Structures are given as structure tokens and as C-alpha cells.
Amino acid sequence: MNAAPDGVVQRADLEPDALRAALAAREPAAATAAIRIVRAPGRVNLIGEHTDYNLGLVLPAAIDLEVRLALVATDDRRVEIELLDSGEREGFDLDEIPAAADRWIDYPAGVAWALSEAGLPVRGFRAVLGSTLPMASGLSSSAAMELASAWALLDPPELEAHGIDRMRLAQLSQRAENAHVGVSSGLMDQFASSLGRAGSAMLLDCRSLEYREVRLPLDDHALVVCDSGSPRRLGSSEYNARRAQCERAVAVIAREEPAVRSLRDVDLAMLDRFADGLDAETRRRCEHVIRENERVLAAVDHLEVGDVDAVARLFAESHASLRDLYEVSSDELDALVEIATSIPGTAARMTGAGFGGCTVNLVPRAELARFEDTILREYRARSGLEARVLVVEAAGGAGPMA
Ligand code: GLA
């Protein structure tokens, strides 16, 4: 296989026929007709960062970089998956799901655990797994792995019989990540991977779980992800620390305002009133979250009328707030944003948890070549690292492939 260092295979190797042939070669007894293919995309968040676990608003889009599994169901209650890029093979028994051990198999195993715990009938299978989504670079490869696993573990007739919906699959995948893998992430990534729609970003209200499609103005602009290639230093401990700060703030406010359950119920005036009860750092964190929710709504309005210049101003505010108030950016992400915004008409900000990872950009199509060239050259000069510029499409959510 054409392997890249981060677990990525070429698109051609993920075509359904190529995947079927790869599985048939490993499982000669499997009838070709019995082979199913399931897919689940990664995501990029347009705006609404570190708001999901504060029950706020997010605006992610699923992207056309994804995880695919070719599988044949078995009756032996055992799951075995082979990675196409490395040939590495791992498995587990459905009746004895192993504890997480910082391995990729933790995600399928966690989902099997969460689905079983919810009383859904899961089935064993043999599979090959390939991905065009770079692993561990902040594009939610773990959520994609979870959603693809959910579709693989549940037979289509079972899905119909139990009336399971895509939001429920997203929530169970989040539960797998929180309770089995041990990362306290919010719902955004699994939501986007499960419910994304082609050509659109998805506005999710994490308190009511209401969501709707927001068409992206992609006639004149391209959706571009820049991967900083810098390791995600301190990622999960700092993530959990931010979350804990927000929860402590809510606890302080709720002592006098019992209706307050999350930062979603707090506005800037209320935050001011509690200024004395909160340390300055915690106040900054809360201010980011409250203002970021407002920016999401404003961005939706501007996107819907195609006003990318106004979106660019909101992206700039969001990035500055994540850098200065929430303190989750990095020198590399700041450099990528500064270089990107030197190209006229471009909107850019860090996306995802931060501490490394990627930026999201809306780039005028006429400037794409210049954008890529400038990013690669100037980023190398400033950071000594190689960036990766990925022009992506907003894609549909996880599910079976014909
Ligand atoms: C990670 C988490 C999400 C969300 C973002 C920050 O991607 O998995 O739930 O909190 O960080 O917006």
C-alpha cells in the first residue's frame, strides 16, 4: 500500500472495489456479496471553539477525508481489524472488551462497549480499515474511527429495527470516548462525523441538540485546512484543565443563580457581577466562551449571505480570543493564521482543541495557488516545519456505501 507516516493511504486504495479485494485476499472464505463497506468522515470546525462542553454553539463541517472499513460479519462475537497502511492487526472479544491501552483499537472497542451498554445488539466482524484522514492532527480521526466502527458493529437491519438515529450514534460514540478511552471531549466531533451534509457546515446547539445545515459560500471560496505538523503538546491535560475551569466557574455562579447549569446560561453582565468570586484567568476563559457563542450566530448570518469578509473578521476575533483569553493556540498556529491572512480576502483561524493541529481557512479560489505557495514557504522559514495545505470539500456524514 502507499503508506504515509500518519496512517494515510491513497484515495484509490479506498475505492469500494479495492477495499473489497483487500478484504477478500485476507478472508478467502468470505463471499464477496457479504462484504459491506462503511465510511465516516473527519471534520473541520468553522467557528465555535471550546463551546461544545459548555453547552454552547458549534459550526463544524464533515470533510472529504475519511475512514473506511470493508467488513464481513461473523457469528463468533469477535472483532478483528487490519490496517491497510501498516498491515497491523488487532482484535477483541465482544463479551470481554479490553480496557483502553492507548491504541487505535480502543476506539472500535469503546464503541462496542457503549453500544452494548445501551442494549444494542452488536456483531463480530473481520475488516480492513483504510483512511485518507491524517491521524492525530486535529481533524477528528478518532471520531471518524468511532462512527465507522458503530456502523460496522450494527447490522443495517438491526439499525432499522431499533430505530437508532444518527444523533444517538454520535452520542454513543462520544460516550465511548469519554468513558472508555478517557478523554472528556464534547459532542462536536462525533456530531459532525455522523450528521454532516455535503456542501454545508452544521450548526449545533449543544444544549438543545437542535441542529441545522448552513450552506457554505464555496463558489468563489475554497475550504482549506492547514496542518501545522507540530505535535499536540500537553493536548489532553490542558483540554481537561480548561473544561474543569469552566465547570468551577459555573459552580460559583450557580450558588447564587441556581438556574445556571452551564456557561450557556451566563452572559457578560452576569459574569461581571461575579468578577470578585472568580480569578482573572477563569474570567478570561468564561469571556471567551460567552463571546464565541455570539460569534457563531453572527458567522451563520454572514455565511448565509456569502459575506466572507465579515466572516474573516469573526475568524480573526475567534483566533485572538483562543490565543489570548482561552490560551490554547501555539506559535505555529499563530504563524499559519498570520501568513494566511496576508492573502487578501482570506478568513483563517485555529480549529479544534488547539496546542498544535490545524487551521481552517476560506480562501478566494483565484488566490489558491498563491495561498499554498506562501504558506509552505513562509511557514517553513518561520517555524522550520513543513505545513500541509489540504483543500477539502464539506462532505456527508457516516454510513454504509453502496
Ligand atoms: C476537540 C473536542 C471537541 C471540542 C474541540 C474544541 O476537538 O473533541 O469536543 O471541544 O476540541 O472546540
CSV table of C-alpha atoms and ligand atoms in Angstrom, one decimal:
chain,number,residue,atom,x,y,z
A,1,MET,CA,0.0,0.0,0.0
A,2,ASN,CA,1.0,3.6,-0.5
A,3,ALA,CA,1.6,4.4,3.1
A,4,ALA,CA,2.3,7.9,4.5
A,5,PRO,CA,3.8,8.3,8.0
A,6,ASP,CA,0.5,9.3,9.7
A,7,GLY,CA,-1.6,6.3,8.6
A,8,VAL,CA,-3.0,7.7,5.4
A,9,VAL,CA,-3.5,5.7,2.2
A,10,GLN,CA,-4.2,6.9,-1.3
A,11,ARG,CA,-7.8,7.6,-2.3
A,12,ALA,CA,-7.7,4.9,-5.0
A,13,ASP,CA,-6.9,2.3,-2.3
A,14,LEU,CA,-10.2,3.2,-0.5
A,15,GLU,CA,-12.4,2.8,-3.6
A,16,PRO,CA,-15.1,0.2,-2.7
A,17,ASP,CA,-13.8,-2.4,-5.2
A,18,ALA,CA,-10.2,-2.0,-4.0
A,19,LEU,CA,-11.3,-2.4,-0.3
A,20,ARG,CA,-13.4,-5.5,-1.2
A,21,ALA,CA,-10.5,-7.1,-2.9
A,22,ALA,CA,-8.2,-6.3,0.0
A,23,LEU,CA,-10.6,-8.0,2.4
A,24,ALA,CA,-11.2,-10.9,0.1
A,25,ALA,CA,-7.5,-11.5,-0.1
A,26,ARG,CA,-7.3,-11.8,3.7
A,27,GLU,CA,-10.6,-13.6,4.3
A,28,PRO,CA,-10.8,-16.0,1.3
A,29,ALA,CA,-13.9,-17.7,2.8
A,30,ALA,CA,-15.9,-14.5,2.8
A,31,ALA,CA,-18.4,-14.3,-0.1
A,32,THR,CA,-17.9,-11.1,-2.0
A,33,ALA,CA,-21.7,-10.4,-1.8
A,34,ALA,CA,-21.5,-10.5,2.0
A,35,ILE,CA,-18.8,-7.7,2.2
A,36,ARG,CA,-20.1,-4.4,3.4
A,37,ILE,CA,-18.3,-1.0,3.2
A,38,VAL,CA,-18.9,1.7,5.8
A,39,ARG,CA,-17.3,5.2,5.9
A,40,ALA,CA,-17.1,8.1,8.4
A,41,PRO,CA,-15.6,11.5,7.7
A,42,GLY,CA,-13.3,13.7,9.7
A,43,ARG,CA,-14.3,17.3,10.5
A,44,VAL,CA,-13.1,20.9,10.5
A,45,ASN,CA,-14.8,23.4,12.8
A,46,LEU,CA,-15.6,26.7,11.1
A,47,ILE,CA,-16.2,28.5,14.4
A,48,GLY,CA,-17.5,27.8,18.0
A,49,GLU,CA,-14.3,26.5,19.7
A,50,HIS,CA,-14.3,25.1,23.2
A,51,THR,CA,-18.0,25.8,23.4
A,52,ASP,CA,-19.5,22.3,23.0
A,53,TYR,CA,-18.8,21.1,26.5
A,54,ASN,CA,-20.1,24.4,27.8
A,55,LEU,CA,-23.4,23.6,26.1
A,56,GLY,CA,-22.9,26.3,23.5
A,57,LEU,CA,-22.9,26.6,19.7
A,58,VAL,CA,-20.6,25.0,17.2
A,59,LEU,CA,-20.4,25.1,13.4
A,60,PRO,CA,-18.3,22.1,12.1
A,61,ALA,CA,-18.3,20.6,8.6
A,62,ALA,CA,-17.6,17.0,7.8
A,63,ILE,CA,-14.8,16.8,5.3
A,64,ASP,CA,-14.0,14.5,2.4
A,65,LEU,CA,-11.0,12.9,4.2
A,66,GLU,CA,-12.4,9.8,5.9
A,67,VAL,CA,-12.0,6.4,7.4
A,68,ARG,CA,-13.4,3.4,5.5
A,69,LEU,CA,-13.9,-0.2,6.6
A,70,ALA,CA,-14.6,-3.2,4.4
A,71,LEU,CA,-16.1,-5.9,6.6
A,72,VAL,CA,-17.7,-9.3,6.7
A,73,ALA,CA,-20.0,-10.0,9.7
A,74,THR,CA,-19.2,-13.2,11.7
A,75,ASP,CA,-21.1,-15.2,14.4
A,76,ASP,CA,-18.1,-15.7,16.6
A,77,ARG,CA,-18.5,-12.5,18.7
A,78,ARG,CA,-15.0,-11.4,17.7
A,79,VAL,CA,-13.9,-8.2,16.0
A,80,GLU,CA,-10.6,-8.2,14.0
A,81,ILE,CA,-9.4,-5.2,12.0
A,82,GLU,CA,-6.3,-4.9,9.9
A,83,LEU,CA,-4.9,-1.5,9.0
A,84,LEU,CA,-4.3,-1.2,5.3
A,85,ASP,CA,-1.3,1.1,5.6
A,86,SER,CA,0.8,-0.9,8.0
A,87,GLY,CA,-0.8,-4.4,8.0
A,88,GLU,CA,-1.1,-4.2,11.7
A,89,ARG,CA,-3.9,-6.4,13.0
A,90,GLU,CA,-5.8,-6.0,16.3
A,91,GLY,CA,-9.0,-7.5,17.8
A,92,PHE,CA,-11.1,-8.1,20.8
A,93,ASP,CA,-14.0,-10.3,22.0
A,94,LEU,CA,-17.4,-8.6,22.2
A,95,ASP,CA,-18.1,-10.4,25.5
A,96,GLU,CA,-14.8,-9.4,27.1
A,97,ILE,CA,-14.0,-5.9,25.9
A,98,PRO,CA,-10.5,-5.0,27.0
A,99,ALA,CA,-9.7,-1.8,28.9
A,100,ALA,CA,-8.3,1.1,26.8
A,101,ALA,CA,-4.5,0.9,26.4
A,102,ASP,CA,-3.6,3.9,24.2
A,103,ARG,CA,-4.0,2.0,21.0
A,104,TRP,CA,-6.2,2.6,17.9
A,105,ILE,CA,-8.2,-0.4,18.7
A,106,ASP,CA,-9.5,1.4,21.8
A,107,TYR,CA,-11.9,3.3,19.6
A,108,PRO,CA,-13.7,0.3,18.0
A,109,ALA,CA,-13.6,-1.5,21.4
A,110,GLY,CA,-15.0,1.6,23.2
A,111,VAL,CA,-17.9,1.9,20.7
A,112,ALA,CA,-18.7,-1.8,21.0
A,113,TRP,CA,-18.8,-1.3,24.8
A,114,ALA,CA,-21.0,1.8,24.5
A,115,LEU,CA,-23.4,0.2,22.0
A,116,SER,CA,-23.7,-3.0,24.2
A,117,GLU,CA,-24.2,-0.9,27.3
A,118,ALA,CA,-27.1,0.9,25.6
A,119,GLY,CA,-28.6,-2.5,24.9
A,120,LEU,CA,-28.0,-2.5,21.1
A,121,PRO,CA,-27.1,-5.9,19.5
A,122,VAL,CA,-23.5,-5.8,18.2
A,123,ARG,CA,-22.0,-8.3,15.9
A,124,GLY,CA,-18.4,-9.6,15.3
A,125,PHE,CA,-16.7,-9.0,12.0
A,126,ARG,CA,-13.4,-9.2,10.1
A,127,ALA,CA,-12.4,-6.0,8.4
A,128,VAL,CA,-9.7,-4.0,6.7
A,129,LEU,CA,-9.5,-0.3,7.6
A,130,GLY,CA,-8.1,2.5,5.5
A,131,SER,CA,-8.0,6.2,5.9
A,132,THR,CA,-7.3,9.4,3.9
A,133,LEU,CA,-7.6,11.3,7.1
A,134,PRO,CA,-4.3,12.1,8.8
A,135,MET,CA,-4.3,10.6,12.3
A,136,ALA,CA,-3.8,12.7,15.4
A,137,SER,CA,-3.6,16.0,13.5
A,138,GLY,CA,-6.8,17.6,14.9
A,139,LEU,CA,-9.2,16.6,12.2
A,140,SER,CA,-11.1,14.1,14.4
A,141,SER,CA,-9.7,10.9,13.1
A,142,SER,CA,-10.8,9.3,16.4
A,143,ALA,CA,-14.5,10.4,15.9
A,144,ALA,CA,-14.3,9.0,12.4
A,145,MET,CA,-12.9,5.7,13.6
A,146,GLU,CA,-15.7,5.6,16.2
A,147,LEU,CA,-18.6,6.3,13.8
A,148,ALA,CA,-17.2,3.9,11.2
A,149,SER,CA,-17.0,1.3,14.0
A,150,ALA,CA,-20.6,1.9,15.1
A,151,TRP,CA,-21.8,1.3,11.5
A,152,ALA,CA,-19.7,-1.8,11.2
A,153,LEU,CA,-20.8,-3.3,14.6
A,154,LEU,CA,-24.6,-2.8,14.0
A,155,ASP,CA,-26.1,-4.7,11.1
A,156,PRO,CA,-28.3,-2.5,8.9
A,157,PRO,CA,-31.5,-4.5,9.7
A,158,GLU,CA,-30.7,-4.0,13.4
A,159,LEU,CA,-30.3,-0.3,12.9
A,160,GLU,CA,-33.7,-0.1,11.4
A,161,ALA,CA,-35.4,-2.4,13.9
A,162,HIS,CA,-34.1,-0.3,16.8
A,163,GLY,CA,-34.9,2.9,15.1
A,164,ILE,CA,-31.5,4.3,16.1
A,165,ASP,CA,-30.8,7.7,14.8
A,166,ARG,CA,-27.6,9.4,13.8
A,167,MET,CA,-27.6,11.7,16.7
A,168,ARG,CA,-27.8,8.7,19.1
A,169,LEU,CA,-24.8,7.1,17.3
A,170,ALA,CA,-22.9,10.3,17.8
A,171,GLN,CA,-23.8,10.4,21.5
A,172,LEU,CA,-22.8,6.8,22.0
A,173,SER,CA,-19.5,7.4,20.2
A,174,GLN,CA,-18.9,10.4,22.5
A,175,ARG,CA,-19.7,8.1,25.4
A,176,ALA,CA,-17.1,5.6,24.1
A,177,GLU,CA,-14.5,8.4,24.0
A,178,ASN,CA,-15.4,9.9,27.4
A,179,ALA,CA,-15.9,6.7,29.5
A,180,HIS,CA,-13.8,4.1,27.7
A,181,VAL,CA,-10.9,5.9,26.0
A,182,GLY,CA,-10.9,8.5,28.9
A,183,VAL,CA,-10.9,11.9,27.0
A,184,SER,CA,-13.6,14.3,28.3
A,185,SER,CA,-14.4,15.8,24.8
A,186,GLY,CA,-17.7,17.4,23.9
A,187,LEU,CA,-20.2,16.2,21.2
A,188,MET,CA,-19.0,18.3,18.2
A,189,ASP,CA,-16.6,15.9,16.5
A,190,GLN,CA,-18.9,12.8,16.6
A,191,PHE,CA,-21.9,15.0,15.7
A,192,ALA,CA,-20.1,16.3,12.6
A,193,SER,CA,-18.8,12.9,11.5
A,194,SER,CA,-22.3,11.4,12.0
A,195,LEU,CA,-24.6,14.2,10.7
A,196,GLY,CA,-22.5,16.2,8.2
A,197,ARG,CA,-24.0,17.2,4.9
A,198,ALA,CA,-22.3,17.7,1.6
A,199,GLY,CA,-21.6,21.4,0.8
A,200,SER,CA,-22.6,22.6,4.3
A,201,ALA,CA,-21.4,23.3,7.8
A,202,MET,CA,-23.7,22.1,10.6
A,203,LEU,CA,-24.9,24.5,13.3
A,204,LEU,CA,-25.4,22.5,16.5
A,205,ASP,CA,-26.9,23.9,19.7
A,206,CYS,CA,-25.2,21.6,22.3
A,207,ARG,CA,-27.8,22.4,24.9
A,208,SER,CA,-31.0,21.6,23.0
A,209,LEU,CA,-29.3,19.3,20.4
A,210,GLU,CA,-31.1,21.1,17.7
A,211,TYR,CA,-29.1,21.4,14.5
A,212,ARG,CA,-29.4,22.8,11.0
A,213,GLU,CA,-27.5,22.9,7.8
A,214,VAL,CA,-25.6,26.2,6.9
A,215,ARG,CA,-24.6,26.3,3.2
A,216,LEU,CA,-21.0,27.3,2.7
A,217,PRO,CA,-20.3,30.0,0.1
A,218,LEU,CA,-18.0,27.8,-1.9
A,219,ASP,CA,-18.4,29.1,-5.4
A,220,ASP,CA,-15.8,31.7,-5.0
A,221,HIS,CA,-14.0,30.4,-2.0
A,222,ALA,CA,-12.4,27.1,-1.1
A,223,LEU,CA,-12.4,25.4,2.3
A,224,VAL,CA,-8.8,24.8,3.2
A,225,VAL,CA,-7.1,23.1,6.1
A,226,CYS,CA,-3.5,23.8,7.0
A,227,ASP,CA,-1.8,21.2,9.2
A,228,SER,CA,0.9,22.8,11.3
A,229,GLY,CA,2.7,19.5,11.6
A,230,SER,CA,3.6,20.3,15.2
A,231,PRO,CA,2.9,17.8,17.9
A,232,ARG,CA,-0.1,18.5,20.1
A,233,ARG,CA,1.9,19.3,23.2
A,234,LEU,CA,0.1,18.9,26.5
A,235,GLY,CA,-3.1,18.4,24.5
A,236,SER,CA,-5.4,16.3,26.7
A,237,SER,CA,-4.3,17.5,30.1
A,238,GLU,CA,-4.7,21.2,29.1
A,239,TYR,CA,-8.0,20.4,27.5
A,240,ASN,CA,-9.3,18.8,30.7
A,241,ALA,CA,-8.0,21.7,32.7
A,242,ARG,CA,-9.9,24.2,30.6
A,243,ARG,CA,-13.0,22.2,31.0
A,244,ALA,CA,-12.6,22.0,34.7
A,245,GLN,CA,-12.1,25.8,35.0
A,246,CYS,CA,-15.4,26.4,33.2
A,247,GLU,CA,-17.2,23.9,35.4
A,248,ARG,CA,-15.8,25.6,38.6
A,249,ALA,CA,-17.0,29.0,37.3
A,250,VAL,CA,-20.4,27.6,36.8
A,251,ALA,CA,-20.4,26.1,40.3
A,252,VAL,CA,-19.5,29.5,41.8
A,253,ILE,CA,-22.2,31.4,39.8
A,254,ALA,CA,-24.9,28.7,40.4
A,255,ARG,CA,-24.6,29.2,44.2
A,256,GLU,CA,-26.4,32.4,43.8
A,257,GLU,CA,-28.1,31.8,40.4
A,258,PRO,CA,-29.5,28.3,40.7
A,259,ALA,CA,-30.9,28.3,37.2
A,260,VAL,CA,-27.4,28.4,35.8
A,261,ARG,CA,-26.3,24.9,34.7
A,262,SER,CA,-23.6,25.8,32.2
A,263,LEU,CA,-21.8,28.8,30.7
A,264,ARG,CA,-24.5,28.9,28.1
A,265,ASP,CA,-26.8,30.3,30.8
A,266,VAL,CA,-24.3,33.1,31.6
A,267,ASP,CA,-24.0,36.4,29.8
A,268,LEU,CA,-21.3,39.0,30.1
A,269,ALA,CA,-23.3,41.2,32.5
A,270,MET,CA,-23.7,38.2,34.9
A,271,LEU,CA,-20.0,37.3,34.5
A,272,ASP,CA,-19.2,40.9,35.6
A,273,ARG,CA,-21.3,40.6,38.6
A,274,PHE,CA,-19.4,37.5,39.7
A,275,ALA,CA,-16.0,39.0,38.9
A,276,ASP,CA,-14.9,39.1,42.5
A,277,GLY,CA,-15.7,35.4,43.0
A,278,LEU,CA,-13.6,34.2,40.1
A,279,ASP,CA,-9.8,34.6,39.5
A,280,ALA,CA,-8.7,36.6,36.5
A,281,GLU,CA,-7.7,33.6,34.4
A,282,THR,CA,-11.1,31.9,34.9
A,283,ARG,CA,-12.9,35.1,34.0
A,284,ARG,CA,-10.9,35.2,30.7
A,285,ARG,CA,-11.9,31.6,29.9
A,286,CYS,CA,-15.6,32.4,30.5
A,287,GLU,CA,-15.4,35.5,28.5
A,288,HIS,CA,-14.1,33.6,25.5
A,289,VAL,CA,-16.9,31.0,25.7
A,290,ILE,CA,-19.7,33.6,26.0
A,291,ARG,CA,-18.4,35.8,23.1
A,292,GLU,CA,-17.6,32.8,21.0
A,293,ASN,CA,-21.2,31.7,21.1
A,294,GLU,CA,-22.2,35.1,19.8
A,295,ARG,CA,-19.7,34.9,17.0
A,296,VAL,CA,-21.1,31.6,15.9
A,297,LEU,CA,-24.5,33.2,15.3
A,298,ALA,CA,-23.0,36.2,13.6
A,299,ALA,CA,-20.9,33.9,11.4
A,300,VAL,CA,-24.0,31.9,10.3
A,301,ASP,CA,-25.7,35.1,9.2
A,302,HIS,CA,-22.7,36.2,7.2
A,303,LEU,CA,-22.1,32.8,5.6
A,304,GLU,CA,-25.7,32.6,4.5
A,305,VAL,CA,-25.4,35.8,2.5
A,306,GLY,CA,-21.9,34.9,1.3
A,307,ASP,CA,-20.1,37.8,3.1
A,308,VAL,CA,-16.7,36.2,3.6
A,309,ASP,CA,-15.1,39.5,4.6
A,310,ALA,CA,-17.3,39.7,7.6
A,311,VAL,CA,-16.6,36.0,8.4
A,312,ALA,CA,-12.9,36.8,8.2
A,313,ARG,CA,-13.3,39.4,10.9
A,314,LEU,CA,-15.1,36.9,13.1
A,315,PHE,CA,-12.4,34.3,12.5
A,316,ALA,CA,-9.8,36.8,13.4
A,317,GLU,CA,-11.6,37.7,16.7
A,318,SER,CA,-12.1,34.0,17.5
A,319,HIS,CA,-8.4,33.2,16.9
A,320,ALA,CA,-7.3,36.1,19.0
A,321,SER,CA,-9.7,35.1,21.8
A,322,LEU,CA,-8.4,31.5,21.7
A,323,ARG,CA,-4.8,32.8,21.8
A,324,ASP,CA,-5.2,35.4,24.5
A,325,LEU,CA,-8.2,34.5,26.6
A,326,TYR,CA,-8.5,30.7,26.4
A,327,GLU,CA,-4.8,30.2,25.7
A,328,VAL,CA,-5.0,27.1,23.6
A,329,SER,CA,-3.2,28.4,20.4
A,330,SER,CA,0.5,27.8,19.7
A,331,ASP,CA,3.3,29.8,17.9
A,332,GLU,CA,2.9,27.5,14.9
A,333,LEU,CA,-0.9,28.1,14.7
A,334,ASP,CA,-0.5,31.8,15.1
A,335,ALA,CA,2.1,31.8,12.3
A,336,LEU,CA,-0.2,29.9,10.0
A,337,VAL,CA,-3.0,32.4,10.7
A,338,GLU,CA,-0.8,35.4,10.2
A,339,ILE,CA,0.6,34.1,6.9
A,340,ALA,CA,-2.9,33.1,5.6
A,341,THR,CA,-4.4,36.5,6.4
A,342,SER,CA,-1.7,38.2,4.4
A,343,ILE,CA,-3.6,36.9,1.3
A,344,PRO,CA,-6.4,39.3,0.6
A,345,GLY,CA,-9.9,38.1,1.2
A,346,THR,CA,-8.8,35.0,3.3
A,347,ALA,CA,-10.5,34.0,6.6
A,348,ALA,CA,-8.3,32.0,8.9
A,349,ARG,CA,-8.3,30.7,12.5
A,350,MET,CA,-7.1,27.7,14.5
A,351,THR,CA,-9.6,24.9,14.6
A,352,GLY,CA,-10.3,22.1,17.1
A,353,ALA,CA,-8.8,21.7,20.5
A,354,GLY,CA,-5.6,23.7,19.8
A,355,PHE,CA,-2.0,23.2,21.2
A,356,GLY,CA,-0.9,22.3,17.6
A,357,GLY,CA,-3.1,20.7,14.9
A,358,CYS,CA,-4.7,22.6,12.1
A,359,THR,CA,-6.1,26.0,11.0
A,360,VAL,CA,-9.3,26.4,9.0
A,361,ASN,CA,-9.4,28.9,6.1
A,362,LEU,CA,-11.8,30.2,3.5
A,363,VAL,CA,-9.6,31.2,0.5
A,364,PRO,CA,-10.6,33.0,-2.6
A,365,ARG,CA,-10.3,30.4,-5.4
A,366,ALA,CA,-8.4,32.8,-7.6
A,367,GLU,CA,-5.7,33.0,-4.8
A,368,LEU,CA,-5.4,29.3,-4.1
A,369,ALA,CA,-2.0,28.7,-5.8
A,370,ARG,CA,-0.5,31.8,-4.2
A,371,PHE,CA,-2.0,30.8,-0.8
A,372,GLU,CA,-0.4,27.4,-0.9
A,373,ASP,CA,2.9,28.6,-2.1
A,374,THR,CA,3.0,31.4,0.6
A,375,ILE,CA,2.0,29.2,3.4
A,376,LEU,CA,4.6,26.5,2.6
A,377,ARG,CA,7.4,28.9,2.1
A,378,GLU,CA,6.8,31.4,4.9
A,379,TYR,CA,5.8,28.8,7.5
A,380,ARG,CA,9.0,26.8,6.8
A,381,ALA,CA,11.0,30.0,7.2
A,382,ARG,CA,9.3,30.9,10.5
A,383,SER,CA,8.9,27.5,12.2
A,384,GLY,CA,11.4,25.2,10.5
A,385,LEU,CA,8.4,22.8,10.0
A,386,GLU,CA,6.6,21.6,6.9
A,387,ALA,CA,2.9,22.6,6.7
A,388,ARG,CA,0.4,20.7,4.7
A,389,VAL,CA,-2.3,22.5,2.8
A,390,LEU,CA,-5.4,20.4,2.2
A,391,VAL,CA,-8.2,21.8,0.0
A,392,VAL,CA,-11.3,19.9,1.3
A,393,GLU,CA,-15.0,19.6,0.5
A,394,ALA,CA,-17.8,19.6,3.0
A,395,ALA,CA,-19.0,16.0,3.0
A,396,GLY,CA,-21.9,13.9,4.1
A,397,GLY,CA,-22.0,12.0,7.4
A,398,ALA,CA,-21.1,8.4,8.2
A,399,GLY,CA,-22.9,5.4,6.9
A,400,PRO,CA,-22.9,2.5,4.5
A,401,MET,CA,-21.6,2.8,1.0
A,402,ALA,CA,-23.4,1.1,-2.0
B,1,GLA,C1,-11.8,18.8,20.5
B,1,GLA,C2,-13.0,18.1,21.2
B,1,GLA,C3,-14.3,18.8,20.8
B,1,GLA,C4,-14.2,20.3,21.1
B,1,GLA,C5,-13.0,20.9,20.5
B,1,GLA,C6,-12.8,22.3,20.8
B,1,GLA,O1,-12.0,18.6,19.1
B,1,GLA,O2,-13.1,16.7,20.8
B,1,GLA,O3,-15.4,18.2,21.6
B,1,GLA,O4,-14.3,20.6,22.5
B,1,GLA,O5,-11.8,20.2,20.8
B,1,GLA,O6,-13.8,23.1,20.3
